[in-house]
Coordinates of C-alpha atoms in Angstrom, one line a residue:
S1 CA 319.3 50.3 28.1
K2 CA 315.7 49.4 28.9
R3 CA 316.3 50.4 32.6
R4 CA 317.5 53.9 31.6
L5 CA 314.5 54.3 29.2
D6 CA 312.1 53.3 32.0
E7 CA 313.7 55.7 34.4
A8 CA 313.6 58.5 31.8
Q9 CA 309.9 57.8 31.1
M10 CA 309.2 57.8 34.9
A11 CA 311.0 61.1 35.3
A12 CA 309.0 62.6 32.4
S13 CA 305.8 61.3 33.8
A14 CA 306.6 62.8 37.2
E15 CA 307.4 66.1 35.6
D16 CA 304.1 66.0 33.7
N17 CA 302.3 65.1 36.9
E18 CA 303.9 68.2 38.6
N19 CA 302.3 70.4 36.0
L20 CA 298.8 69.0 36.6
V21 CA 296.3 70.9 38.8
P22 CA 295.8 69.0 42.1
V23 CA 292.2 68.2 42.9
T24 CA 290.9 67.5 46.4
V25 CA 287.5 65.7 46.7
L26 CA 285.7 66.7 49.8
T27 CA 283.1 64.2 50.8
G28 CA 281.2 63.0 53.9
F29 CA 277.6 62.1 54.7
L30 CA 274.9 64.8 55.0
G31 CA 275.6 67.1 57.9
S32 CA 279.2 66.0 58.5
G33 CA 280.5 69.6 58.1
K34 CA 281.8 69.8 54.5
T35 CA 280.6 73.4 53.9
T36 CA 282.1 74.5 57.3
L37 CA 285.4 73.0 56.2
L38 CA 285.1 74.7 52.8
N39 CA 284.6 78.0 54.5
H40 CA 287.8 77.4 56.5
I41 CA 289.7 76.8 53.3
L42 CA 288.2 79.9 51.7
T43 CA 289.2 82.1 54.7
A44 CA 292.6 80.6 55.5
T45 CA 295.8 82.4 54.5
H46 CA 297.4 80.0 52.1
G47 CA 298.2 82.1 49.1
K48 CA 296.7 79.6 46.7
K49 CA 294.4 80.3 43.8
I50 CA 291.6 77.7 44.3
A51 CA 288.5 76.9 42.3
V52 CA 285.6 75.4 44.3
I53 CA 283.1 73.1 42.6
E54 CA 280.2 72.4 44.9
N55 CA 277.4 69.9 44.3
E56 CA 273.8 70.2 45.6
F57 CA 271.6 67.1 45.6
G58 CA 268.4 69.1 45.2
D59 CA 267.2 71.9 42.9
V60 CA 267.5 74.7 45.5
G61 CA 271.1 75.8 46.4
I62 CA 272.0 76.9 49.9
D63 CA 275.7 76.4 50.1
D64 CA 276.4 79.1 47.5
E65 CA 275.0 81.7 49.9
L66 CA 276.9 80.2 52.8
L67 CA 280.1 80.3 50.9
Q68 CA 279.6 83.6 49.0
K69 CA 280.5 85.9 51.8
N70 CA 283.9 84.1 52.3
S71 CA 284.6 84.0 48.5
K72 CA 284.3 87.9 48.7
V73 CA 286.8 88.0 51.5
Q74 CA 289.2 85.7 49.7
A75 CA 289.2 87.1 46.2
D76 CA 291.4 84.4 44.7
E77 CA 288.7 81.8 44.8
E78 CA 285.8 81.2 42.5
I79 CA 282.8 79.0 43.2
I80 CA 281.1 76.9 40.6
E81 CA 277.8 75.3 41.6
M82 CA 276.4 72.1 40.1
M83 CA 272.7 71.6 40.9
N84 CA 269.9 69.1 41.0
G85 CA 271.7 65.8 41.0
C86 CA 274.5 63.7 42.5
I87 CA 278.0 64.3 41.2
C88 CA 278.7 60.6 41.2
C89 CA 276.0 59.8 38.7
T90 CA 273.3 62.1 37.2
V91 CA 275.5 65.2 36.9
R92 CA 278.9 63.5 36.5
Q93 CA 279.1 64.6 32.9
D94 CA 278.6 68.2 34.1
L95 CA 281.8 67.7 36.3
I96 CA 283.8 66.8 33.2
T97 CA 282.3 69.8 31.4
V98 CA 283.3 72.2 34.2
L99 CA 286.8 70.8 34.4
S100 CA 287.2 71.1 30.6
K101 CA 286.2 74.8 30.8
L102 CA 288.6 75.5 33.6
A103 CA 291.3 73.7 31.6
K104 CA 290.7 76.0 28.6
R105 CA 290.9 79.1 30.7
V106 CA 294.2 78.0 32.2
A107 CA 295.6 77.1 28.8
S108 CA 294.6 80.5 27.5
G109 CA 296.4 82.3 30.3
K110 CA 293.2 83.9 31.6
L111 CA 293.2 81.8 34.8
K112 CA 295.9 80.6 37.1
L113 CA 295.0 77.7 39.4
D114 CA 296.9 76.2 42.3
G115 CA 294.2 73.7 43.1
I116 CA 290.6 72.6 42.8
V117 CA 288.3 71.5 45.6
I118 CA 285.2 69.5 44.8
E119 CA 282.6 69.3 47.5
T120 CA 280.3 66.4 46.8
T121 CA 276.7 66.1 48.0
G122 CA 276.4 64.1 51.2
L123 CA 274.8 61.2 49.2
A124 CA 277.7 60.8 46.8
D125 CA 279.9 57.7 46.4
P126 CA 283.4 59.2 45.9
A127 CA 284.6 56.3 43.7
P128 CA 282.9 57.4 40.4
V129 CA 284.1 61.0 41.1
A130 CA 287.6 59.8 41.6
Q131 CA 287.4 57.6 38.5
T132 CA 286.8 60.7 36.4
F133 CA 290.5 61.6 36.8
F134 CA 291.7 58.3 35.3
V135 CA 289.2 57.5 32.5
D136 CA 288.6 60.8 30.8
D137 CA 291.6 61.8 28.6
A138 CA 290.9 65.6 28.7
V139 CA 290.6 65.6 32.4
K140 CA 293.8 63.4 32.8
A141 CA 295.8 66.0 30.8
F142 CA 294.7 68.9 33.0
A143 CA 294.3 67.7 36.6
R144 CA 295.4 64.9 39.0
L145 CA 293.4 63.5 41.9
D146 CA 295.4 64.7 45.0
G147 CA 293.3 63.1 47.7
I148 CA 289.8 62.3 49.0
V149 CA 289.1 63.9 52.3
T150 CA 286.1 62.5 54.2
L151 CA 284.4 64.3 57.1
I152 CA 282.7 62.1 59.7
D153 CA 279.9 63.2 62.0
A154 CA 281.0 61.5 65.2
K155 CA 277.5 61.7 66.6
H156 CA 275.6 60.1 63.7
I157 CA 278.1 58.1 61.7
E158 CA 277.2 54.7 63.3
L159 CA 273.6 55.2 62.4
H160 CA 274.5 55.6 58.7
L161 CA 277.1 52.8 58.6
D162 CA 274.4 50.4 60.0
E163 CA 271.6 51.6 57.7
E164 CA 270.2 48.8 55.6
K165 CA 269.8 49.7 51.9
P166 CA 267.6 48.3 49.3
E167 CA 269.1 45.6 47.1
G168 CA 271.4 47.1 44.5
A169 CA 271.8 50.4 46.4
E170 CA 275.2 51.2 48.0
N171 CA 275.7 52.5 51.5
E172 CA 277.2 55.8 50.7
A173 CA 278.6 56.4 54.2
V174 CA 280.6 53.2 54.0
E175 CA 281.9 54.0 50.5
Q176 CA 282.9 57.5 51.7
V177 CA 285.0 56.0 54.5
A178 CA 286.5 53.2 52.4
F179 CA 287.8 55.5 49.7
A180 CA 289.2 58.3 52.0
D181 CA 292.8 59.3 52.0
R182 CA 292.2 61.5 55.1
L183 CA 289.4 61.0 57.7
L184 CA 288.3 64.1 59.7
L185 CA 286.3 62.9 62.7
N186 CA 284.2 66.0 63.3
K187 CA 281.9 67.1 66.1
V188 CA 283.9 65.3 68.7
D189 CA 282.5 67.7 71.3
L190 CA 279.1 66.0 70.9
V191 CA 280.1 62.5 72.1
S192 CA 282.1 60.9 74.9
E193 CA 285.6 59.6 74.7
A194 CA 284.3 56.0 74.8
D195 CA 282.1 56.8 71.8
L196 CA 285.0 58.2 69.9
G197 CA 287.1 55.1 70.6
R198 CA 284.3 52.9 69.3
V199 CA 283.8 55.0 66.2
E200 CA 287.5 55.1 65.4
A201 CA 287.7 51.3 65.6
R202 CA 284.8 51.0 63.1
L203 CA 286.5 53.5 60.8
R204 CA 289.7 51.5 61.0
A205 CA 287.9 48.3 60.2
I206 CA 286.7 49.8 56.9
N207 CA 289.9 51.8 56.1
R208 CA 293.1 51.0 57.8
F209 CA 295.3 53.4 55.7
A210 CA 293.7 56.8 56.1
P211 CA 294.9 58.9 59.0
I212 CA 292.1 59.9 61.4
Q213 CA 292.1 63.5 62.8
R214 CA 289.7 64.6 65.4
C215 CA 288.2 68.1 65.2
E216 CA 285.4 70.4 66.2
Q217 CA 283.6 72.7 63.7
A218 CA 285.8 71.1 61.0
A219 CA 288.7 73.3 62.3
V220 CA 291.9 71.8 60.9
D221 CA 295.1 73.0 59.3
V222 CA 294.3 73.6 55.6
G223 CA 297.9 72.6 54.7
S224 CA 297.1 69.0 55.9
L225 CA 294.4 68.7 53.2
L226 CA 295.7 70.4 50.1
D227 CA 298.4 69.1 47.8
I228 CA 299.0 66.0 50.0
R229 CA 299.5 63.5 47.2
G230 CA 297.3 61.1 49.2
F231 CA 295.5 59.2 46.5
D232 CA 297.0 55.8 45.6
L233 CA 295.6 54.2 42.5
E234 CA 297.3 50.8 43.1
R235 CA 295.9 50.6 46.6
T236 CA 292.4 51.6 45.4
L237 CA 292.5 48.9 42.7
E238 CA 293.4 46.3 45.4
M239 CA 290.3 47.4 47.3
D240 CA 288.1 47.7 44.3
P241 CA 289.4 45.9 41.1
E242 CA 286.4 47.4 39.2
F243 CA 287.4 50.9 40.1
L244 CA 288.4 51.9 36.5
S245 CA 285.4 50.1 34.9
T246 CA 282.8 52.5 33.5
D247 CA 280.2 49.8 32.8
G248 CA 278.8 49.3 36.3
E249 CA 275.7 51.0 37.4
H250 CA 275.6 53.2 40.5
A251 CA 272.3 53.3 42.4
H252 CA 271.0 55.4 45.3
D253 CA 268.3 54.5 47.7
A254 CA 265.1 55.5 45.8
S255 CA 263.3 56.3 49.1
V256 CA 265.8 59.2 49.8
S257 CA 264.9 62.5 48.2
S258 CA 265.5 66.2 48.4
V259 CA 262.8 68.9 48.8
G260 CA 263.8 72.4 47.7
I261 CA 261.7 75.3 48.9
N262 CA 262.0 78.8 47.6
E263 CA 259.6 81.4 49.0
E264 CA 259.5 85.1 48.2
G265 CA 258.9 87.5 51.1
E266 CA 259.6 87.3 54.8
V267 CA 258.8 84.5 57.2
D268 CA 257.4 84.8 60.7
F269 CA 260.2 83.6 63.0
E270 CA 257.9 82.1 65.7
L271 CA 256.0 80.1 63.2
V272 CA 259.2 78.8 61.5
Q273 CA 260.6 77.7 64.9
D274 CA 257.4 75.9 65.7
W275 CA 257.4 74.2 62.3
V276 CA 261.0 73.1 62.6
H277 CA 260.5 71.8 66.1
T278 CA 257.4 69.8 65.1
L279 CA 259.2 68.4 62.0
L280 CA 262.2 67.2 64.0
Q281 CA 260.0 65.8 66.8
T282 CA 257.8 63.8 64.4
Q283 CA 260.2 62.9 61.6
G284 CA 263.7 63.4 63.0
A285 CA 264.9 59.9 62.4
R286 CA 264.0 60.1 58.7
L287 CA 265.5 63.6 58.2
Y288 CA 269.1 63.3 57.2
R289 CA 269.7 67.0 56.6
M290 CA 268.0 70.4 56.7
K291 CA 269.6 73.7 55.9
G292 CA 268.3 77.1 54.9
V293 CA 268.8 80.8 54.6
L294 CA 265.7 82.8 55.8
S295 CA 264.6 86.4 55.5
V296 CA 262.8 86.9 58.8
A297 CA 260.3 89.7 59.4
G298 CA 261.7 92.4 61.7
R299 CA 265.4 91.5 61.0
R300 CA 267.7 93.1 58.5
E301 CA 269.9 90.1 58.4
Q302 CA 269.1 86.7 56.9
L303 CA 269.3 83.8 59.4
V304 CA 271.0 80.5 58.6
F305 CA 269.8 77.3 60.1
Q306 CA 271.2 73.8 60.0
A307 CA 269.8 70.4 61.2
V308 CA 271.2 66.9 61.2
H309 CA 268.5 64.4 62.3
M310 CA 267.2 66.0 65.6
V311 CA 270.3 68.2 66.2
F312 CA 269.3 71.7 65.2
K313 CA 270.7 75.2 65.6
W314 CA 270.8 78.7 64.1
T315 CA 274.4 79.0 63.0
S316 CA 275.0 82.5 61.7
E317 CA 273.6 85.7 60.1
L318 CA 274.2 86.9 56.6
R319 CA 274.0 90.7 56.4
R320 CA 272.0 91.8 53.3
E321 CA 273.4 94.4 51.0
E322 CA 270.0 95.5 49.9
E323 CA 266.4 95.4 51.3
T324 CA 264.7 94.4 48.0
G325 CA 264.2 90.8 46.9
R326 CA 263.7 89.3 50.3
R327 CA 263.2 85.6 50.1
S328 CA 263.9 82.3 52.0
R329 CA 265.5 79.2 50.6
L330 CA 265.9 75.8 52.2
V331 CA 266.4 72.2 51.4
V332 CA 265.2 69.1 53.3
I333 CA 266.8 65.7 52.5
G334 CA 265.5 62.5 54.0
K335 CA 263.6 59.3 53.5
D336 CA 259.9 59.0 52.4
L337 CA 259.4 62.7 52.5
D338 CA 256.0 64.3 51.6
H339 CA 257.2 67.0 49.3
A340 CA 253.8 68.8 48.9
Q341 CA 253.1 68.8 52.7
L342 CA 256.6 70.2 53.5
R343 CA 256.2 73.0 51.0
A344 CA 252.7 73.8 52.2
D345 CA 253.7 73.9 55.8
F346 CA 256.6 76.2 55.2
A347 CA 254.5 78.4 52.9
A348 CA 252.1 78.9 55.9
C349 CA 255.0 80.6 57.8
V350 CA 255.4 83.3 55.1
L351 CA 254.2 86.7 56.2
S352 CA 251.0 87.8 54.5
P353 CA 248.0 90.0 55.4
A354 CA 246.0 86.9 56.2
L355 CA 248.7 85.6 58.5
T356 CA 249.0 89.0 60.2
A357 CA 245.2 89.1 60.8
R358 CA 245.3 85.5 62.1
K359 CA 248.0 86.3 64.6
A360 CA 246.2 89.3 65.8
A361 CA 243.1 87.2 66.3
L362 CA 245.1 84.6 68.2
A363 CA 246.7 87.3 70.4
A364 CA 243.2 88.6 71.3
K365 CA 242.0 85.0 72.1
A366 CA 245.1 84.5 74.3
E367 CA 244.3 87.7 76.2
Q368 CA 240.7 86.4 76.6
V369 CA 241.8 83.0 78.0
C370 CA 244.3 84.8 80.4
R371 CA 241.4 86.9 81.6
W372 CA 239.2 83.8 82.2
A373 CA 242.1 82.1 84.0
R374 CA 242.6 85.0 86.4
E375 CA 238.9 85.2 87.1
L376 CA 238.6 81.4 87.8
L377 CA 241.8 80.9 89.8
P378 CA 241.4 79.0 93.1
T379 CA 240.8 81.4 96.0
A380 CA 244.3 80.7 97.4
F381 CA 245.9 82.2 94.3
A382 CA 243.5 85.0 93.5
G383 CA 245.2 87.9 91.8
E384 CA 248.2 86.0 90.5
A385 CA 249.4 86.7 86.9
A386 CA 248.8 84.1 84.2
T387 CA 250.1 83.6 80.6
V388 CA 248.9 81.3 77.8
C389 CA 250.5 79.6 74.8
E390 CA 250.0 76.8 72.3
V391 CA 252.3 73.8 72.5
R392 CA 252.6 71.1 69.8
R393 CA 252.9 67.6 71.2
S394 CA 253.9 64.3 69.5
K395 CA 250.6 62.8 70.7
P396 CA 248.1 61.8 68.0
E397 CA 245.2 62.2 70.4
C398 CA 246.2 65.8 71.3
P399 CA 248.7 67.3 68.8
I400 CA 248.1 70.8 70.0
E401 CA 247.6 71.8 73.6
T402 CA 246.8 75.2 75.2
V403 CA 249.0 75.7 78.3
I404 CA 248.0 78.2 81.0
K405 CA 250.9 79.2 83.3
V406 CA 250.1 80.7 86.7
M407 CA 253.2 82.8 87.3
L408 CA 254.2 81.7 90.8
R409 CA 257.9 81.4 91.7
K410 CA 257.6 77.9 90.3
P411 CA 254.9 78.4 87.6
K412 CA 251.9 76.1 87.8
E413 CA 251.0 74.7 84.3
L414 CA 247.4 73.8 83.4
T415 CA 246.7 72.2 80.0
V416 CA 243.6 72.1 77.8
C417 CA 243.8 69.5 75.1
K418 CA 242.6 71.9 72.4
P419 CA 244.1 74.6 70.1
L420 CA 243.9 78.0 71.6
V421 CA 241.2 79.2 69.2
A422 CA 238.9 76.4 70.4
V423 CA 239.3 77.0 74.1
T424 CA 236.2 78.0 76.0
R425 CA 235.5 79.6 79.4
E426 CA 234.2 76.2 80.5
D427 CA 237.4 74.5 79.5
I428 CA 239.3 76.9 81.8
A429 CA 236.8 76.4 84.6
G430 CA 237.2 72.6 84.2
V431 CA 241.0 72.7 84.7
M432 CA 240.7 75.1 87.6
R433 CA 238.1 72.8 89.3
S434 CA 240.6 69.9 88.9
W435 CA 243.4 72.0 90.4
N436 CA 241.1 73.0 93.3
D437 CA 240.3 69.3 93.9
V438 CA 244.1 68.5 94.1
L439 CA 244.6 71.4 96.5
R440 CA 241.7 70.2 98.7
R441 CA 243.0 66.6 98.7
G442 CA 246.5 67.8 99.4
A443 CA 245.7 70.0 102.3
T444 CA 246.9 67.5 104.9
V445 CA 250.2 66.9 103.1
R446 CA 250.7 70.7 102.7
A447 CA 250.1 71.2 106.4
L448 CA 252.6 68.4 107.2
A449 CA 255.2 70.0 104.8
E450 CA 254.8 73.4 106.3
Q451 CA 255.4 72.0 109.8
A452 CA 258.5 70.1 108.6
L453 CA 260.1 73.0 106.6
P454 CA 263.8 73.4 107.4
Q455 CA 264.9 76.6 109.1
A456 CA 266.3 78.0 105.9
V457 CA 262.8 78.2 104.3
R458 CA 260.6 78.4 107.3
G459 CA 257.4 80.3 106.6
E460 CA 257.6 80.0 102.8
R461 CA 254.5 79.1 100.8
V462 CA 253.9 75.4 100.0
I463 CA 252.0 73.9 97.1
V464 CA 251.2 70.2 96.8
D465 CA 250.4 68.6 93.4
E466 CA 249.6 65.1 92.2
D467 CA 251.3 64.5 88.8
E468 CA 251.6 61.6 86.4
A469 CA 254.7 59.6 87.1
Q470 CA 257.6 60.2 84.7
H471 CA 259.4 57.1 85.7
V472 CA 258.8 53.3 86.0
T473 CA 257.7 52.7 89.6
G474 CA 254.6 50.7 89.2
D475 CA 252.5 53.7 90.2
D476 CA 250.7 56.0 87.8
F477 CA 251.0 59.1 90.0
E478 CA 253.4 60.8 92.4
T479 CA 253.0 63.7 94.9
A480 CA 255.1 66.8 94.3
I481 CA 255.8 69.3 97.1
H482 CA 256.9 72.7 96.0
V483 CA 258.3 75.3 98.4
L484 CA 258.0 78.8 96.8
C485 CA 261.2 80.2 98.1
S486 CA 263.8 81.8 95.9
P487 CA 264.9 79.6 94.1
P488 CA 262.0 77.3 94.7
W489 CA 262.5 73.8 96.2
S490 CA 260.8 70.8 94.6
M491 CA 260.5 67.4 96.2
K492 CA 258.7 64.2 95.2
V493 CA 257.0 61.4 97.1
L494 CA 256.5 58.4 94.8
R495 CA 253.0 57.8 96.0
R496 CA 249.5 59.1 95.4
L497 CA 248.4 62.0 97.6
E498 CA 246.2 59.9 99.8
E499 CA 249.0 57.5 100.5
V500 CA 251.6 60.0 101.6
T501 CA 252.5 59.7 105.3
Q502 CA 254.1 62.1 107.8
Q503 CA 257.2 60.0 107.7
N504 CA 257.4 60.4 103.9
V505 CA 257.2 64.2 104.3
M506 CA 259.8 64.3 107.1
E507 CA 262.2 62.1 104.9
V508 CA 261.9 64.2 101.8
M509 CA 262.3 67.5 103.7
A510 CA 265.5 66.1 105.4
L511 CA 266.9 65.2 101.9
A512 CA 266.0 68.6 100.5
S513 CA 267.7 70.4 103.4
L514 CA 270.8 68.2 103.0
C515 CA 270.8 68.9 99.2
G516 CA 270.4 72.7 99.8
S517 CA 267.5 72.6 97.3
H518 CA 269.8 71.4 94.4
G519 CA 268.1 68.6 92.4
V520 CA 264.7 67.1 93.1
P521 CA 264.9 64.8 96.2
S522 CA 262.4 62.0 96.2
V523 CA 261.3 59.1 98.5
R524 CA 259.1 56.2 98.0

């Protein structure tokens, strides 16, 4: 009968499906933790032979180095890298080619596969990737789409969901959530419970079917991700009737680009830190992702750094097996990037004879400025130690300042709005005169403070400063009273020096005594 024929065909189809290699598509916006999760999969004890296909948006690959050490630990995995394009569009045909080659090796008996994991670039729409397993006959005969796993950066996902795209360009973050069979809400340690509840509600509004699992450092049970039979074609077609159509165009935001940097030699760690800090401070909102593997002068190990917008950290060290061929590789992905400037600024961090000479000259100038500072200190602080450094600021009128620190128990900072190499003795004399003037004007307040010192810090040295107000009070300046005990106490009167009364000093001292020096007591 027709019913028995249909049942037999369904049974045969199910048996054929069992023989297909399950494929997990691992997606998520830039910096969500895909490579971290992939490392968990590579190091987990699951007994499966897995092929990893990972896609880099730019022309310099970083993830291969981040994964390579774990692929050596877990010898049953092999990693295939697809470069310089997004897997959902420009290198999609490459994906079909890679899968076809794997199929031939499996058919010949040279390779046994229990699964394939495809890590997409953070800018990929997973729909065209998933479509590959239903519209290409050779791929359909070899593999089945098992599930789409989307990692979510709990701290930054709302920023990306809300981002306005140019006409015709898709919001990749929305698409990644919409097509997910599993949602891993990662980095939950960086946000509050209220934030998590709000984020989960937004994810549910986009995709009500996919289970949401919270995690930190993408640490989840690998068994909950592999061979889950999570992808449902019928449900996907209900959501996107054009899912199987190959005629539509897929467009990315043209203002988003990737800068790949590859420099031979070693980098100066201090300069790299300074460069990264400045970049994040000035362009953090436009920087979706930064990651790199650096060979640092004076270190045998390569350092790995990762950044998502303004969240930055050194994450691990990769021990080199050889000392030759030292180089640094990194990639920057963001909007409206100046490729030439980024490459030039990083190249300036690479160690060279000229850089070594420049650093030596800077160190000599720093010693000279320290000597001037010690010679010109106000009489009350004669003989105190001083240090000097350059600090980059996000102020157009003064992008680089020279900061002199007088090393008291609470260091006193004096700034010259010039790079260190341009600082003169007269500049140092000028800031010392200004400090001397504040000391003179604050003598009365200092005397009142010394008389009002609590018993616990009686007899300790007191310094009075007038600083620019860091809060909205209607006043431009505030008076700071520092007691140089150990640890030092700091108090603020939200008035200019000349306006501070004995009553103000008594009140702030009483608060400081009550707080036991914890916090910064203040009175108006």
